mmCIF file of N, CA and C in Angstrom:
data_model
loop_
_atom_site.group_PDB
_atom_site.id
_atom_site.type_symbol
_atom_site.label_atom_id
_atom_site.label_comp_id
_atom_site.label_asym_id
_atom_site.label_seq_id
_atom_site.Cartn_x
_atom_site.Cartn_y
_atom_site.Cartn_z
ATOM 1 N N MET P 1 6.558 31.759 48.273
ATOM 2 C CA MET P 1 7.254 30.953 49.254
ATOM 3 C C MET P 1 7.997 29.559 48.656
ATOM 4 N N VAL P 2 9.359 29.706 48.836
ATOM 5 C CA VAL P 2 10.073 28.424 48.089
ATOM 6 C C VAL P 2 10.580 27.647 49.129
ATOM 7 N N ASN P 3 10.338 26.225 49.198
ATOM 8 C CA ASN P 3 10.937 25.326 49.997
ATOM 9 C C ASN P 3 11.108 24.041 49.298
ATOM 10 N N ASP P 4 11.829 23.142 50.085
ATOM 11 C CA ASP P 4 12.259 21.928 49.576
ATOM 12 C C ASP P 4 11.101 20.912 49.704
ATOM 13 N N MET P 5 11.393 19.737 49.358
ATOM 14 C CA MET P 5 10.124 18.748 49.479
ATOM 15 C C MET P 5 10.226 17.747 50.789
ATOM 16 N N GLY P 6 10.688 18.343 51.789
ATOM 17 C CA GLY P 6 10.945 17.739 53.108
ATOM 18 C C GLY P 6 9.529 17.264 53.676
ATOM 19 N N PRO P 7 9.473 16.439 54.399
ATOM 20 C CA PRO P 7 8.386 15.916 55.100
ATOM 21 C C PRO P 7 7.425 16.879 55.902
ATOM 22 N N SER P 8 7.980 17.730 56.525
ATOM 23 C CA SER P 8 7.323 18.945 57.223
ATOM 24 C C SER P 8 6.806 19.882 56.279
ATOM 25 N N ASN P 9 7.424 20.156 55.135
ATOM 26 C CA ASN P 9 6.896 21.122 54.043
ATOM 27 C C ASN P 9 5.708 20.470 53.393
ATOM 28 N N LEU P 10 6.069 19.173 52.975
ATOM 29 C CA LEU P 10 4.854 18.430 52.335
ATOM 30 C C LEU P 10 3.506 18.462 53.169
ATOM 31 N N ALA P 11 3.688 18.354 54.609
ATOM 32 C CA ALA P 11 2.561 18.570 55.259
ATOM 33 C C ALA P 11 1.958 19.851 55.266
ATOM 34 N N LEU P 12 2.744 20.839 55.445
ATOM 35 C CA LEU P 12 2.327 22.150 55.289
ATOM 36 C C LEU P 12 1.422 22.276 54.012
ATOM 37 N N TRP P 13 2.015 21.709 52.817
ATOM 38 C CA TRP P 13 1.290 21.979 51.525
ATOM 39 C C TRP P 13 -0.022 21.054 51.727
ATOM 40 N N ARG P 14 -0.093 19.986 52.316
ATOM 41 C CA ARG P 14 -1.317 19.202 52.528
ATOM 42 C C ARG P 14 -2.494 20.135 53.339
ATOM 43 N N TYR P 15 -1.819 20.599 54.323
ATOM 44 C CA TYR P 15 -2.655 21.513 55.402
ATOM 45 C C TYR P 15 -3.290 22.687 54.546
ATOM 46 N N LEU P 16 -2.362 23.369 53.855
ATOM 47 C CA LEU P 16 -2.813 24.367 52.828
ATOM 48 C C LEU P 16 -3.581 24.034 51.595
ATOM 49 N N ASN P 17 -3.657 22.815 51.181
ATOM 50 C CA ASN P 17 -4.399 22.429 50.233
ATOM 51 C C ASN P 17 -3.508 22.614 48.937
ATOM 52 N N ILE P 18 -2.321 22.578 48.903
ATOM 53 C CA ILE P 18 -1.489 22.954 47.686
ATOM 54 C C ILE P 18 -1.234 21.720 46.991
ATOM 55 N N SER P 19 -1.378 22.016 45.631
ATOM 56 C CA SER P 19 -1.275 20.779 44.599
ATOM 57 C C SER P 19 -0.955 21.429 43.353
ATOM 58 N N ASN P 20 -0.612 20.480 42.434
ATOM 59 C CA ASN P 20 -0.473 20.891 40.997
ATOM 60 C C ASN P 20 -1.381 21.893 40.502
ATOM 61 N N GLU P 21 -2.670 21.758 40.763
ATOM 62 C CA GLU P 21 -3.688 22.580 40.445
ATOM 63 C C GLU P 21 -3.966 23.892 41.168
ATOM 64 N N ASN P 22 -3.573 23.680 42.424
ATOM 65 C CA ASN P 22 -3.829 24.688 43.346
ATOM 66 C C ASN P 22 -2.279 25.260 44.062
ATOM 67 N N THR P 23 -1.704 26.240 43.674
ATOM 68 C CA THR P 23 -0.454 26.660 44.133
ATOM 69 C C THR P 23 -0.315 27.878 44.837
ATOM 70 N N SER P 24 -1.407 28.150 45.525
ATOM 71 C CA SER P 24 -1.538 29.566 46.316
ATOM 72 C C SER P 24 -2.586 29.268 47.277
ATOM 73 N N PHE P 25 -2.298 29.924 48.542
ATOM 74 C CA PHE P 25 -3.291 30.145 49.476
ATOM 75 C C PHE P 25 -3.451 31.693 49.709
ATOM 76 N N LYS P 26 -4.557 32.072 50.382
ATOM 77 C CA LYS P 26 -4.879 33.412 50.702
ATOM 78 C C LYS P 26 -4.299 33.616 52.057
ATOM 79 N N TYR P 27 -3.604 34.969 52.282
ATOM 80 C CA TYR P 27 -3.173 35.315 53.537
ATOM 81 C C TYR P 27 -4.384 36.082 54.319
ATOM 82 N N LEU P 28 -4.597 35.609 55.492
ATOM 83 C CA LEU P 28 -5.637 35.908 56.276
ATOM 84 C C LEU P 28 -5.878 37.433 56.465
ATOM 85 N N ASN P 29 -4.872 38.085 56.698
ATOM 86 C CA ASN P 29 -5.013 39.617 57.006
ATOM 87 C C ASN P 29 -5.545 40.541 55.794
ATOM 88 N N THR P 30 -4.944 40.152 54.774
ATOM 89 C CA THR P 30 -5.083 41.153 53.516
ATOM 90 C C THR P 30 -5.732 40.375 52.440
ATOM 91 N N GLY P 31 -5.915 38.958 52.533
ATOM 92 C CA GLY P 31 -6.573 38.232 51.370
ATOM 93 C C GLY P 31 -5.573 38.245 50.069
ATOM 94 N N ASN P 32 -4.426 38.594 50.198
ATOM 95 C CA ASN P 32 -3.396 38.555 49.066
ATOM 96 C C ASN P 32 -3.024 37.012 48.915
ATOM 97 N N SER P 33 -2.931 36.498 47.908
ATOM 98 C CA SER P 33 -2.547 35.329 47.339
ATOM 99 C C SER P 33 -1.041 35.139 47.465
ATOM 100 N N ILE P 34 -0.559 33.997 48.306
ATOM 101 C CA ILE P 34 0.733 33.563 48.403
ATOM 102 C C ILE P 34 1.161 32.320 47.572
ATOM 103 N N TYR P 35 1.908 32.463 46.909
ATOM 104 C CA TYR P 35 2.255 31.186 45.887
ATOM 105 C C TYR P 35 3.473 30.432 46.435
ATOM 106 N N ILE P 36 3.271 29.165 46.362
ATOM 107 C CA ILE P 36 4.456 28.146 46.992
ATOM 108 C C ILE P 36 4.933 27.468 45.662
ATOM 109 N N PHE P 37 6.272 27.255 45.740
ATOM 110 C CA PHE P 37 7.228 26.600 44.698
ATOM 111 C C PHE P 37 8.088 25.767 45.493
ATOM 112 N N ALA P 38 8.389 24.586 44.722
ATOM 113 C CA ALA P 38 9.248 23.685 45.190
ATOM 114 C C ALA P 38 10.808 24.293 44.598
ATOM 115 N N ASP P 39 11.707 23.970 45.478
ATOM 116 C CA ASP P 39 13.045 24.496 45.295
ATOM 117 C C ASP P 39 13.666 23.581 44.086
ATOM 118 N N THR P 40 13.999 23.967 43.015
ATOM 119 C CA THR P 40 14.266 23.477 41.712
ATOM 120 C C THR P 40 15.687 22.871 41.840
ATOM 121 N N PRO P 41 16.692 23.427 42.496
ATOM 122 C CA PRO P 41 18.001 22.845 42.503
ATOM 123 C C PRO P 41 17.917 21.714 43.532
ATOM 124 N N HIS P 42 16.869 21.622 44.502
ATOM 125 C CA HIS P 42 16.832 20.608 45.414
ATOM 126 C C HIS P 42 16.145 19.427 44.605
ATOM 127 N N LEU P 43 15.092 19.797 43.791
ATOM 128 C CA LEU P 43 14.404 18.639 43.060
ATOM 129 C C LEU P 43 15.414 18.046 41.983
ATOM 130 N N LEU P 44 16.259 18.690 41.412
ATOM 131 C CA LEU P 44 17.242 18.279 40.468
ATOM 132 C C LEU P 44 18.311 17.296 41.321
ATOM 133 N N LYS P 45 18.610 17.802 42.498
ATOM 134 C CA LYS P 45 19.596 16.866 43.229
ATOM 135 C C LYS P 45 18.942 15.487 43.628
ATOM 136 N N LEU P 46 17.493 15.749 43.963
ATOM 137 C CA LEU P 46 16.931 14.287 44.432
ATOM 138 C C LEU P 46 16.643 13.445 43.097
ATOM 139 N N PHE P 47 16.368 14.223 41.889
ATOM 140 C CA PHE P 47 16.381 13.256 40.686
ATOM 141 C C PHE P 47 17.730 12.610 40.391
ATOM 142 N N ARG P 48 18.767 13.403 40.510
ATOM 143 C CA ARG P 48 20.045 12.724 40.332
ATOM 144 C C ARG P 48 20.342 11.776 41.052
ATOM 145 N N ASN P 49 20.138 11.792 42.528
ATOM 146 C CA ASN P 49 20.070 10.736 43.419
ATOM 147 C C ASN P 49 19.493 9.532 43.130
ATOM 148 N N HIS P 50 18.117 9.815 42.803
ATOM 149 C CA HIS P 50 17.327 8.543 42.265
ATOM 150 C C HIS P 50 18.018 7.728 41.128
ATOM 151 N N LEU P 51 18.507 8.610 40.087
ATOM 152 C CA LEU P 51 19.023 7.904 38.927
ATOM 153 C C LEU P 51 20.287 7.034 39.380
ATOM 154 N N LEU P 52 21.054 7.708 40.274
ATOM 155 C CA LEU P 52 22.353 6.869 40.683
ATOM 156 C C LEU P 52 22.058 5.735 41.451
ATOM 157 N N ASP P 53 20.870 5.622 42.345
ATOM 158 C CA ASP P 53 20.367 4.584 43.099
ATOM 159 C C ASP P 53 19.831 3.468 41.897
ATOM 160 N N VAL P 54 19.377 3.778 40.929
ATOM 161 C CA VAL P 54 18.767 2.849 40.024
ATOM 162 C C VAL P 54 19.850 2.249 39.216
ATOM 163 N N PHE P 55 20.788 2.963 38.656
ATOM 164 C CA PHE P 55 21.636 2.587 37.700
ATOM 165 C C PHE P 55 23.067 2.202 38.193
ATOM 166 N N ILE P 56 23.243 2.485 39.501
ATOM 167 C CA ILE P 56 24.588 2.102 40.050
ATOM 168 C C ILE P 56 24.479 0.902 41.007
#
């Protein structure tokens, strides 16, 4: 699962106990692991916007 770092997605990550050390959760029906990743282009955009706020 790939998503941005929006407040509702971060709340879901907290609910599922997702962290740097734990990047997956078990699907209840099958027990398969589902891995969660942050959307890299979105993270780069946030980083760029932060740098613009700091230096401009």
